[in-house]
Amino acid sequence: MMAQGGRLIVMAMVGCAAGIFLLGGLYPASSYVTENVFLIVIDGVRNTEAFDDTTHTNIPHLWNDLRPLGTIYSNFYNTGTTITTGAHLAMLSGVRSGLPHCIARGDDPLAFECYRKELGIPQEQIWLFDNNPDGFIGMDYSTHPAYGEEYASSSYHAYPRSDMHVARALAQAMDQYHPSLVLVNLFEVDRMGHQENWEGYLEAIRRADAIVYRIWKKIQADTTFNPAFRDTTYRDKTTLIVTTDHGRRDDMHGGFKNHSMRDRGCRDLMFLAVGPDIKADTVIETRGDQIDIGSTIAELLGFSLPLAQGRVLDEMLIVPPGKDESNGEVESRAVSSGWHPGPNRSLMDEVRVTDTDAMSRDPSIAASDEGLHLVWAERDTGLVSDGWDIRYALSTDAGSTWVEEDAPFVRKGEDTPHTPDIAADPLLGAFAVTTAYTFRPDKPGADSTFVWGVVGRARYGGGGWSPTVVPTKPKLMMIHGEPAVAVSGEQIEVLSAASYFQMAAASRESLGVGWRRRRVQTWGGRLRECPEVAIADTVRHALFVARSPGHGVPWYARRIAATGTVDTFLTAGEGVIHGAGLAVAGDRVIAVWGDDRQGHWEVYWRRSTDSGISWPEQAVSLSESGVGAWLPDVEASGDSIWVVWEDYRDGNAEIYAKQSTDAGLTWSEDTRVTAAGGFSVHPRVTHRDGDAYVVWQDDRDGNWEIYSARIAFP
């Protein structure tokens, strides 16, 4: 269902199914009173002109009329990219997004899609309204193979019309379709700011304030406000959330004309919630994050947002009678010592590595003579605000058991690690890296509340972790996705997707030499993402996506050697790309990636046989999913190549693998690694003694846990 600048027109609608297969299992109906959620985003209002203004001149209705009815968060932030597209995707998916304006759709499933798929909600019940010039490309559905256009929201795009026009379109939809999940973007505040019209900017805030109040009165069917507001469908059954996607630069960083920076003015957000399950007249000082909005909407409406990293803003919720508030953590530790081959386990002999109440995600694995090294991110359940630790486990018996040892990165105060990677040299040991951010709201002279960077630690010779090092620039607006690290002898290469138009790289030639930091060439206004690195002898290889505004997604390979740098397009925009793997074996370089050029996702691969100088063979589809296969990883040793990926051919997310024993001339059949019935995602692979080992995150136990397996191919 889509409309643009005029009547609301039904163009396509998928109705409720009598029975629906749910990827994550059966989810119970919400126990809250709330049956509808309206999320209103006043685009680009700086908090110094909103809640932080002690006079509240620009928001009299929000402050005087709505605030006493609900809850505000006095410390609410955008900790990702302070740009409209990325910020809205973060709110709807619960995952920080690095996407700038109009680049492409997001890859993580949105609240719209999850709500429709899990509860069988028809398209006309979910609406997106905006008057943004970019038309909110990518906000109605994601590229995720389990969701997508089949579960899109209805949308109404009203550019270049006013916020009031958007409000009238919303009112018409409320009367005609009675939607239960709505996102409204009011763009005029941001437009006036970009025009550097201070008075127009303030007036736009005041108009938005009046519009929000009018919407609430219609929700509550207040006929004393307007006799036409007689429809009681929403009265006392609707939660209204009012926030902004980003603020504006403070005076230290150029003033209100622009945003897109890491300063406090851009990051500090207003947040207000009103509804039957929201505490009244409450101010919460606990830190909230933009990525918490999606999880909170899902909690209220009774569906899951499976990949969300945000939390439920439960401080503001009135807990329904009988709802379980318990939260604990059960630890599980194994004991082993000394590497040995382990039992002759079959393909399906999986090992559950973690067993906690915390979310465990984004595992990475590497091998050395000491054993198998595993790192993953695990939420700190003792913290109300966003908090993660990077955990580490070692297996010395071919993955049969894992011993959790000292964590390489733990949250210290407001210094928070986030997403890890690990690599190892067979003789020296492992080197782990993680993205991390630091929160400094009150530090004198600080020019930002949040800054991002990459930190690393070595575990050489079977000992403990070395002191922390900072390979890349430590003060970035955001690092999205995972970092990548490669180790060969004493050489280390680190690559990360920094902010949204650059890659941050760092190299170290030997243990006694400092880090050489650099920025990878940007090739104009293209998003950098999905970095991968590898080292062979003294040659460094890098692989990454560069998304362009036209949605073409060239896939770059970069070879760096003493003789110079060679860049190669591995694709030329044939399809959208997501997820990648890179491996080297002698002079062979193997690249794999997820590609939708066939109209659905499949894993493609390409190789170089001269150490990345040339790539004469064309990209070839490797997987045979027919439905959706993406997020691959690859390992190589001698003539052997192992590829693993996330696959949706079985109706849910399972891990598949493939092997070549002749350097890619022939391949085994697609081999199913998991059969869990839920989400088995984010596979990573390594090898040792001729065997391949895969790790992944899995929700079969009702919580995200880390699993591992040794792959035996038929």
XYZ file of C-alpha atoms in Angstrom:
714
model
C 0.000 0.000 0.000
C 1.491 3.280 -1.047
C 0.357 6.830 -1.607
C 2.150 9.974 -2.630
C 0.969 13.503 -2.116
C -2.730 12.726 -2.482
C -5.388 10.156 -1.617
C -4.464 7.049 0.326
C -4.675 4.194 -2.157
C -4.486 0.454 -1.512
C -2.064 -0.977 -4.105
C -1.110 -4.284 -2.499
C -2.037 -6.025 0.692
C -1.160 -9.341 2.272
C -3.920 -10.417 4.621
C -3.795 -12.407 7.825
C -2.974 -16.050 7.379
C -4.934 -18.670 9.259
C -1.714 -20.215 10.493
C 1.723 -18.628 10.355
C 5.150 -20.216 10.783
C 7.190 -17.997 13.059
C 10.955 -17.972 12.659
C 11.626 -17.545 16.331
C 8.831 -19.778 17.608
C 5.356 -18.878 18.841
C 5.177 -15.518 20.545
C 2.402 -14.877 23.062
C 0.068 -11.936 22.709
C 1.051 -8.813 24.586
C -0.060 -8.614 28.202
C -0.114 -4.817 28.034
C -3.167 -2.615 27.575
C -1.528 -1.008 24.545
C -2.970 -2.185 21.226
C -1.519 0.575 19.039
C 1.787 2.454 18.928
C 2.367 5.790 17.199
C 6.014 6.860 16.838
C 6.321 10.533 15.878
C 9.765 11.795 14.893
C 10.261 15.564 14.776
C 13.165 15.534 12.361
C 16.280 17.438 13.393
C 15.147 19.313 16.498
C 18.021 20.122 18.828
C 17.257 19.425 22.468
C 18.462 22.867 23.518
C 15.358 24.189 21.740
C 13.138 21.459 23.235
C 13.280 19.714 26.627
C 16.631 21.231 27.648
C 15.238 24.745 27.210
C 14.056 25.706 30.696
C 11.399 28.038 29.263
C 9.959 25.349 26.933
C 8.725 28.184 24.741
C 8.826 26.102 21.574
C 7.081 23.005 22.969
C 4.262 24.243 25.232
C 1.974 21.301 24.463
C 4.643 18.628 24.813
C 5.844 20.084 28.093
C 2.686 21.403 29.726
C -0.002 19.065 28.378
C 1.605 15.726 27.459
C 4.598 15.474 29.797
C 2.430 15.233 32.957
C 0.595 12.311 31.346
C 3.706 10.285 30.613
C 7.451 9.758 30.939
C 10.448 11.636 29.613
C 14.048 10.410 29.490
C 16.442 13.205 30.390
C 19.449 11.272 28.998
C 18.440 9.868 25.631
C 20.963 9.618 22.794
C 21.710 8.755 19.213
C 24.942 6.770 19.617
C 25.230 5.913 15.925
C 25.132 8.028 12.778
C 23.380 11.355 13.325
C 21.689 11.223 9.923
C 18.000 10.746 9.122
C 18.186 7.412 7.276
C 20.564 5.646 9.648
C 18.773 6.999 12.716
C 15.320 5.844 11.596
C 16.659 2.399 10.705
C 18.198 2.200 14.186
C 14.837 3.020 15.776
C 12.944 0.488 13.662
C 15.447 -2.398 13.752
C 17.137 -1.973 17.126
C 20.541 -2.107 15.401
C 22.748 0.921 14.747
C 22.972 1.624 11.037
C 25.717 3.370 9.125
C 23.521 4.131 6.118
C 23.472 7.795 5.086
C 20.686 9.394 3.060
C 19.077 7.416 0.278
C 21.914 4.917 -0.160
C 20.042 1.632 0.078
C 17.699 -0.370 2.239
C 18.822 -1.607 5.607
C 19.740 -5.251 6.095
C 18.232 -5.845 9.549
C 14.499 -6.641 9.816
C 12.316 -3.689 10.802
C 9.546 -3.573 13.375
C 7.011 -3.243 10.532
C 8.095 -6.554 8.982
C 8.380 -8.480 12.240
C 4.968 -7.298 13.426
C 3.330 -8.331 10.163
C 5.062 -11.691 9.823
C 4.796 -12.920 13.388
C 1.260 -11.786 14.148
C -0.247 -11.897 10.652
C -0.971 -8.165 10.589
C -2.285 -6.906 7.216
C -0.389 -4.177 5.399
C -3.126 -1.588 5.868
C -2.595 -1.805 9.644
C 0.961 -0.435 9.435
C 1.789 3.002 8.035
C 4.773 5.222 7.389
C 4.141 8.950 6.785
C 6.768 11.509 5.795
C 7.430 14.680 3.829
C 11.180 14.153 3.568
C 12.788 14.893 0.172
C 14.620 11.555 0.252
C 11.282 9.786 0.396
C 12.412 7.487 3.180
C 13.829 4.950 0.771
C 14.321 1.716 2.650
C 12.092 2.507 5.621
C 9.127 0.330 4.632
C 11.020 -2.976 4.507
C 14.546 -4.395 4.681
C 16.653 -6.595 2.413
C 16.637 -9.413 4.972
C 15.858 -12.730 3.205
C 13.350 -13.819 5.867
C 11.325 -10.617 5.549
C 11.395 -8.062 2.730
C 8.744 -6.519 0.504
C 6.124 -9.155 1.306
C 5.962 -7.683 4.814
C 6.325 -4.000 3.921
C 4.424 -1.215 5.616
C 2.001 1.041 3.811
C 3.596 4.398 3.066
C 2.602 7.971 2.307
C 5.211 10.371 0.941
C 4.159 14.023 0.908
C 7.278 15.976 -0.119
C 7.353 18.961 -0.647
C 4.183 19.497 1.350
C 3.979 20.652 4.945
C 3.960 18.840 8.271
C 0.286 19.764 8.593
C -0.425 17.995 5.309
C 1.247 14.869 6.728
C -0.933 15.169 9.843
C -4.093 15.371 7.726
C -3.038 12.267 5.773
C -2.469 10.456 9.062
C -5.931 11.464 10.281
C -7.470 10.109 7.080
C -5.654 6.780 7.503
C -6.759 6.573 11.135
C -10.383 6.979 10.062
C -10.152 4.685 7.039
C -7.769 1.872 8.088
C -7.336 2.168 11.876
C -3.613 1.273 11.742
C -2.042 -0.178 14.869
C 1.617 0.690 14.189
C 2.494 4.085 12.719
C 5.692 6.047 12.110
C 5.322 9.751 11.319
C 8.277 11.895 10.253
C 7.742 15.667 10.431
C 10.501 17.153 8.297
C 10.007 20.919 8.383
C 12.215 21.516 11.441
C 15.185 19.892 9.719
C 14.458 21.731 6.466
C 14.425 25.129 8.182
C 17.653 24.273 9.979
C 19.442 23.361 6.754
C 18.239 26.639 5.245
C 19.899 28.419 8.189
C 16.593 30.116 8.974
C 16.653 30.473 12.759
C 13.194 31.981 13.140
C 11.750 29.508 10.642
C 13.418 26.676 12.562
C 11.848 27.756 15.869
C 8.458 28.278 14.254
C 8.624 24.784 12.709
C 9.246 23.329 16.181
C 6.188 25.156 17.508
C 4.059 23.871 14.606
C 5.268 20.317 15.200
C 4.427 20.681 18.895
C 0.864 21.696 18.004
C 0.548 18.845 15.480
C 1.642 16.218 18.003
C -0.863 17.555 20.524
C -3.622 17.456 17.904
C -2.751 13.843 17.044
C -2.978 12.901 20.717
C -6.380 14.548 21.018
C -7.603 12.549 18.019
C -6.196 9.353 19.533
C -8.122 10.078 22.719
C -11.302 11.022 20.791
C -11.488 14.355 22.611
C -14.611 15.975 21.182
C -14.111 19.021 23.399
C -10.962 19.728 21.389
C -12.605 18.943 18.052
C -16.209 17.736 17.672
C -15.095 15.606 14.709
C -12.874 13.464 16.955
C -15.612 10.923 17.705
C -13.881 7.654 16.748
C -12.928 5.891 20.000
C -10.864 3.120 18.362
C -7.631 4.387 19.888
C -8.804 5.878 23.176
C -6.868 4.548 26.200
C -5.354 1.762 24.068
C -2.570 3.664 22.320
C 1.005 4.518 23.271
C 2.432 7.669 21.703
C 6.227 8.057 21.493
C 7.661 11.441 20.491
C 11.364 11.812 19.756
C 13.802 13.011 17.111
C 16.207 11.193 14.830
C 19.135 13.525 15.471
C 19.788 16.942 16.889
C 21.852 19.700 15.322
C 25.439 20.786 15.704
C 26.166 22.874 18.750
C 27.928 26.214 18.539
C 31.362 24.579 18.954
C 30.793 22.617 15.729
C 29.233 25.087 13.330
C 25.811 25.775 14.778
C 22.290 24.659 13.973
C 22.519 24.639 10.155
C 23.755 21.036 9.927
C 24.041 17.775 11.851
C 25.919 14.550 10.896
C 28.578 14.932 13.600
C 29.429 13.382 16.955
C 28.987 16.483 19.113
C 26.490 16.682 21.941
C 24.102 18.859 19.948
C 23.707 16.106 17.346
C 23.532 13.196 19.802
C 21.317 14.497 22.634
C 17.662 13.641 21.868
C 14.308 14.445 23.390
C 12.100 11.472 24.292
C 8.525 11.425 25.591
C 6.094 8.507 25.878
C 2.413 8.675 26.815
C -0.068 5.820 27.003
C -1.978 3.340 29.158
C 1.170 1.371 30.063
C 3.418 4.409 30.589
C 4.083 5.883 34.015
C 2.625 9.361 34.415
C 4.510 12.514 35.378
C 7.842 10.678 35.446
C 11.374 11.777 34.601
C 13.922 8.986 34.117
C 17.618 9.792 34.298
C 18.795 6.313 33.268
C 20.452 6.542 29.883
C 18.311 5.522 26.935
C 19.395 4.859 23.371
C 17.681 5.267 20.034
C 18.081 1.527 19.379
C 15.876 0.853 22.444
C 12.769 2.202 20.706
C 12.195 -0.806 18.447
C 12.538 -3.308 21.299
C 10.102 -1.278 23.393
C 7.501 -1.156 20.602
C 7.857 -4.927 20.139
C 7.378 -5.465 23.878
C 4.186 -3.412 23.947
C 2.624 -5.030 20.865
C 3.694 -8.595 21.639
C 6.095 -9.491 18.833
C 9.849 -10.055 18.643
C 12.532 -7.978 16.963
C 14.963 -10.876 16.632
C 18.248 -9.153 15.809
C 17.741 -6.033 17.933
C 20.608 -5.032 20.201
C 18.571 -2.463 22.081
C 16.746 -3.105 25.328
C 13.172 -2.542 26.481
C 12.758 0.823 28.212
C 11.075 -0.929 31.111
C 11.752 1.867 33.619
C 8.845 3.762 32.076
C 6.445 0.803 31.811
C 3.695 -0.134 34.227
C 4.285 -3.870 34.610
C 1.106 -5.862 33.869
C -0.125 -8.165 36.655
C 1.628 -11.522 36.562
C 4.391 -10.454 34.182
C 7.750 -11.992 35.132
C 10.329 -9.363 36.038
C 13.034 -11.846 37.038
C 16.427 -11.538 35.438
C 19.384 -13.739 36.211
C 22.405 -15.345 34.694
C 23.452 -18.973 34.840
C 27.088 -19.664 34.136
C 28.399 -22.789 32.440
C 32.077 -23.656 32.373
C 33.888 -26.658 30.909
C 37.317 -27.976 31.857
C 39.991 -29.353 29.538
C 43.729 -29.084 29.047
C 46.137 -29.867 26.236
C 45.191 -30.072 22.538
C 44.000 -33.454 21.318
C 41.903 -34.427 18.283
C 38.708 -35.065 20.238
C 36.077 -37.720 19.537
C 35.010 -38.589 16.016
C 31.951 -36.345 16.061
C 29.537 -36.211 13.149
C 28.336 -33.130 11.304
C 25.379 -32.563 13.629
C 27.356 -32.880 16.889
C 27.000 -29.265 17.924
C 28.409 -27.795 21.118
C 26.596 -25.102 23.043
C 29.342 -22.755 24.184
C 27.322 -20.266 26.250
C 24.453 -20.764 28.678
C 23.353 -17.473 30.213
C 20.332 -15.212 30.394
C 22.344 -12.568 28.569
C 22.283 -11.997 24.827
C 25.412 -13.496 23.217
C 26.130 -12.409 19.645
C 28.657 -11.913 16.845
C 31.122 -14.766 17.479
C 34.494 -14.974 15.753
C 36.905 -17.924 15.700
C 40.590 -18.468 14.908
C 43.089 -21.323 15.281
C 46.691 -21.581 16.447
C 48.935 -24.370 17.700
C 47.474 -23.757 21.154
C 43.914 -24.534 20.043
C 40.736 -22.825 18.866
C 40.156 -19.254 20.014
C 36.603 -17.891 20.259
C 35.385 -14.384 21.086
C 31.847 -13.006 21.231
C 29.878 -10.067 22.597
C 27.745 -10.674 25.676
C 25.341 -8.211 27.232
C 26.049 -7.225 30.825
C 22.729 -8.096 32.479
C 23.645 -6.133 35.587
C 23.398 -2.852 33.694
C 20.223 -1.002 32.830
C 21.842 1.055 30.076
C 23.635 -0.342 27.036
C 26.569 -2.475 28.165
C 28.576 -5.312 26.608
C 31.618 -7.398 27.433
C 33.755 -9.293 24.927
C 34.170 -12.869 26.167
C 36.862 -15.386 25.246
C 36.970 -19.191 25.310
C 39.663 -21.695 24.317
C 39.209 -25.254 23.063
C 42.158 -27.640 23.046
C 40.175 -30.747 22.056
C 38.920 -29.899 18.567
C 35.912 -27.970 19.817
C 34.487 -30.745 22.009
C 34.695 -28.524 25.083
C 35.388 -24.859 25.633
C 37.014 -23.179 28.623
C 36.025 -19.573 29.199
C 39.091 -17.626 30.296
C 39.780 -13.995 31.129
C 37.730 -11.679 28.941
C 39.903 -9.498 26.704
C 37.527 -6.516 26.803
C 35.064 -5.641 29.551
C 33.041 -2.559 30.225
C 34.867 -0.175 32.551
C 32.764 2.711 33.716
C 31.414 4.209 30.508
C 34.000 2.599 28.203
C 31.989 -0.081 26.409
C 33.288 -2.728 23.967
C 30.773 -3.719 21.324
C 31.607 -6.090 18.423
C 34.725 -8.310 18.195
C 36.917 -10.134 15.705
C 39.885 -12.434 16.287
C 42.755 -13.769 14.193
C 45.699 -15.979 15.042
C 49.162 -16.909 13.888
C 49.795 -20.660 14.271
C 52.963 -20.159 16.301
C 52.533 -16.846 18.120
C 48.886 -16.987 19.188
C 45.783 -14.809 18.896
C 45.093 -11.103 18.486
C 41.582 -9.836 19.253
C 39.999 -6.501 18.380
C 36.666 -4.912 19.158
C 34.792 -1.783 18.304
C 34.171 0.283 21.418
C 32.644 3.556 22.459
C 33.149 5.829 25.403
C 30.484 8.014 27.012
C 31.666 11.329 28.443
C 28.622 13.526 29.097
C 30.232 15.766 31.707
C 33.930 15.743 30.850
C 35.207 19.355 30.826
C 36.128 20.448 27.329
C 34.781 17.270 25.721
C 33.286 17.922 22.308
C 31.115 14.800 22.225
C 29.049 12.595 24.472
C 29.995 9.438 22.534
C 33.087 8.611 20.494
C 33.925 5.308 18.810
C 37.202 3.518 18.128
C 38.844 0.106 17.789
C 40.961 -1.444 20.539
C 43.041 -4.624 20.494
C 44.871 -7.098 22.734
C 47.272 -9.963 22.041
C 47.349 -13.406 23.632
C 50.704 -14.779 22.579
C 52.526 -17.852 23.822
C 49.554 -19.242 25.741
C 49.740 -16.505 28.352
C 47.251 -13.862 29.392
C 46.124 -10.832 27.457
C 48.578 -8.039 26.727
C 47.823 -4.405 27.601
C 45.193 -2.782 25.397
C 46.331 -0.979 22.259
C 44.399 1.471 20.079
C 45.095 0.641 16.423
C 42.691 3.111 14.783
C 41.733 6.708 15.391
C 39.905 6.709 18.750
C 37.431 9.556 18.153
C 35.000 8.577 15.403
C 31.278 9.336 15.088
C 30.520 5.648 14.687
C 32.010 2.347 13.605
C 29.266 0.242 12.076
C 29.410 -3.514 11.767
C 32.386 -5.605 12.762
C 36.041 -4.699 12.612
C 38.370 -7.033 10.722
C 41.787 -8.243 11.839
C 44.439 -10.419 10.190
C 47.656 -11.792 11.689
C 50.717 -13.309 10.025
C 53.761 -13.746 12.212
C 54.240 -10.417 13.941
C 52.333 -8.525 11.244
C 48.832 -7.286 12.091
C 46.278 -5.503 9.891
C 43.055 -3.930 11.233
C 40.229 -2.471 9.142
C 36.921 -0.944 10.247
C 33.998 0.928 8.683
C 34.267 4.332 10.323
C 31.490 6.903 10.303
C 29.767 6.521 6.950
C 32.099 7.531 4.100
C 35.467 6.115 5.124
C 37.409 3.077 6.255
C 39.899 3.324 9.117
C 42.941 1.071 8.739
C 45.979 0.326 10.878
C 49.071 -1.832 10.389
C 51.853 -3.100 12.589
C 54.901 -4.750 11.070
C 56.287 -6.347 14.234
C 55.763 -6.487 17.978
C 58.325 -3.792 18.640
C 56.939 -1.317 16.101
C 54.115 1.163 16.617
C 50.879 1.306 14.661
C 50.630 3.051 11.299
C 47.151 4.538 11.020
C 45.557 5.604 7.760
C 42.238 6.218 6.062
C 41.248 4.123 3.067
C 40.465 6.189 -0.038
C 36.783 7.120 -0.121
C 35.946 7.107 -3.873
C 33.490 9.967 -3.480
C 30.230 9.803 -1.557
C 30.000 6.064 -1.023
C 29.319 4.170 2.167
C 32.072 1.817 3.317
C 31.033 -1.436 4.994
C 31.709 -5.180 5.372
C 35.503 -4.936 5.754
C 37.659 -8.057 5.526
C 41.458 -8.369 5.639
C 44.078 -11.069 5.111
C 47.878 -11.239 5.063
C 50.122 -13.526 3.008
C 53.854 -13.057 3.527
C 54.250 -9.275 3.335
C 51.205 -8.673 1.121
C 48.046 -7.296 2.720
C 44.621 -7.821 1.170
C 41.458 -5.865 1.961
C 37.890 -6.374 0.791
C 34.933 -4.058 1.297
C 31.680 -2.735 -0.140
C 31.319 0.828 -1.384
C 27.612 1.618 -1.694
C 26.693 4.502 -3.973
C 23.532 6.659 -3.932
C 22.195 4.925 -7.041
C 22.081 1.648 -5.083
C 24.843 0.147 -7.217
C 27.179 -1.686 -4.885
C 30.683 -2.209 -6.262
C 32.749 -4.741 -4.349
C 36.379 -3.682 -3.972
C 39.470 -5.803 -3.487
C 42.658 -3.999 -2.505
C 46.152 -5.467 -2.596
C 48.891 -3.641 -0.715
C 52.506 -4.691 -1.233
C 55.941 -3.122 -1.304
C 55.542 -2.686 -5.067
C 52.381 -0.608 -4.684
C 48.618 -0.798 -4.263
C 46.264 -2.526 -6.710
C 42.493 -1.924 -6.524
C 39.984 -4.161 -8.308
C 36.208 -4.030 -8.749
C 35.020 -7.569 -8.007
C 31.488 -6.561 -8.973
C 30.157 -3.631 -10.959
C 26.773 -3.048 -9.398
C 25.090 -6.212 -10.694
C 23.309 -6.606 -7.369
C 23.200 -5.400 -3.789
C 25.886 -6.966 -1.600
C 25.863 -7.834 2.080
C 28.356 -9.813 4.121
C 31.763 -10.987 2.995
C 34.677 -13.294 3.593
C 38.316 -13.203 2.481
C 41.000 -15.888 2.650
C 44.490 -16.435 1.255
C 46.435 -19.630 0.604
C 49.792 -19.029 -1.012
C 49.182 -16.902 -4.110
C 45.456 -17.671 -4.146
C 43.057 -15.065 -2.787
C 39.409 -16.102 -2.334
C 36.562 -13.627 -1.865
C 32.953 -14.564 -1.026
C 29.902 -12.369 -0.502
C 26.099 -12.290 -0.407
C 24.587 -10.964 -3.664
C 20.962 -10.401 -4.745
C 21.513 -10.130 -8.525
C 19.204 -13.137 -9.087
C 16.324 -11.403 -7.334
C 17.133 -13.199 -4.095
C 20.284 -13.601 -2.034
C 22.924 -16.170 -2.985
C 26.589 -16.556 -2.022
C 29.024 -15.631 -4.809
C 32.750 -16.173 -5.005
C 35.736 -15.070 -7.037
C 39.448 -15.845 -6.862
C 42.831 -14.490 -7.814
C 45.728 -16.839 -8.483
C 48.486 -14.205 -8.534
C 48.191 -12.767 -5.031
C 45.458 -10.289 -5.910
C 47.177 -8.600 -8.856
C 44.449 -9.782 -11.234
C 41.046 -11.459 -10.951
C 40.464 -12.893 -14.442
C 37.577 -15.220 -13.589
C 34.062 -13.805 -13.269
C 32.045 -14.027 -10.072
C 30.089 -17.291 -9.804
C 27.159 -18.259 -7.580
C 28.334 -20.784 -5.010
C 25.214 -21.517 -2.949
C 22.063 -23.170 -4.285
C 19.523 -21.771 -1.848
C 16.872 -20.538 -4.261
C 15.403 -18.498 -1.390
C 18.117 -16.584 0.413
C 21.771 -17.165 1.315
C 24.065 -14.444 2.646
C 26.617 -13.411 5.311
C 29.287 -15.928 4.220
C 32.737 -16.557 5.646
C 35.654 -18.418 4.070
C 38.872 -20.186 5.083
C 41.598 -21.674 2.878
C 44.634 -23.887 3.373
C 46.629 -25.437 0.548
C 44.080 -26.618 -2.028
C 41.232 -26.747 0.504
C 38.587 -24.011 0.731
C 35.704 -23.949 3.215
C 32.739 -21.578 2.933
C 29.904 -21.176 5.457
C 26.828 -18.981 5.270
C 23.358 -18.197 6.631
C 20.574 -19.820 4.539
C 16.746 -19.573 4.428
C 15.781 -22.420 2.073
C 14.311 -24.438 4.977
C 11.850 -21.739 6.028
C 14.095 -20.424 8.770
C 17.722 -19.411 9.239
C 20.144 -22.351 9.183
C 23.901 -22.602 8.673
C 25.149 -24.219 5.459
C 28.666 -25.039 4.277
C 30.571 -26.041 1.171
C 34.073 -27.407 0.558
C 36.528 -27.574 -2.306
C 39.612 -29.793 -2.127
C 41.062 -28.709 -5.485
C 41.417 -24.933 -5.062
C 37.886 -24.210 -6.263
C 37.805 -26.260 -9.477
C 35.007 -28.394 -8.019
C 32.819 -28.061 -4.947
C 30.869 -30.343 -2.641
C 27.093 -30.146 -2.438
C 25.582 -27.553 -0.111
C 25.843 -29.151 3.333
C 23.401 -28.270 6.109
C 25.218 -27.718 9.398
C 22.290 -26.860 11.707
C 18.685 -28.009 12.042
C 17.551 -25.893 14.961
C 14.195 -24.624 13.710
C 14.856 -21.042 14.801
C 17.481 -18.470 13.923
C 21.006 -19.850 13.419
C 22.940 -16.854 12.128
C 26.291 -15.106 11.816
C 28.561 -18.085 11.010
C 32.343 -17.804 11.158
C 34.803 -20.502 10.112
C 38.416 -21.455 10.759
C 40.534 -24.549 10.132
C 43.097 -26.693 11.900
C 44.716 -30.026 11.048
C 42.648 -30.308 7.864
C 39.288 -29.838 9.616
C 36.924 -26.875 9.447
C 35.259 -25.433 12.547
C 32.249 -23.128 12.507
C 30.697 -20.948 15.226
C 27.409 -19.048 15.121
C 24.750 -17.407 17.287
C 21.503 -19.291 17.836
C 18.129 -18.571 19.478
C 16.820 -22.158 19.719
C 16.996 -21.974 23.529
C 14.816 -18.871 23.775
C 17.866 -16.639 24.076
C 20.786 -15.818 21.809
C 23.591 -18.284 22.592
C 26.876 -19.229 20.894
C 27.250 -22.680 19.294
C 30.137 -24.432 17.556
C 30.651 -27.529 15.394
C 33.356 -29.362 13.499
C 32.169 -29.774 9.918
C 32.372 -33.232 8.342
C 31.517 -33.123 4.649
C 29.813 -36.146 3.023
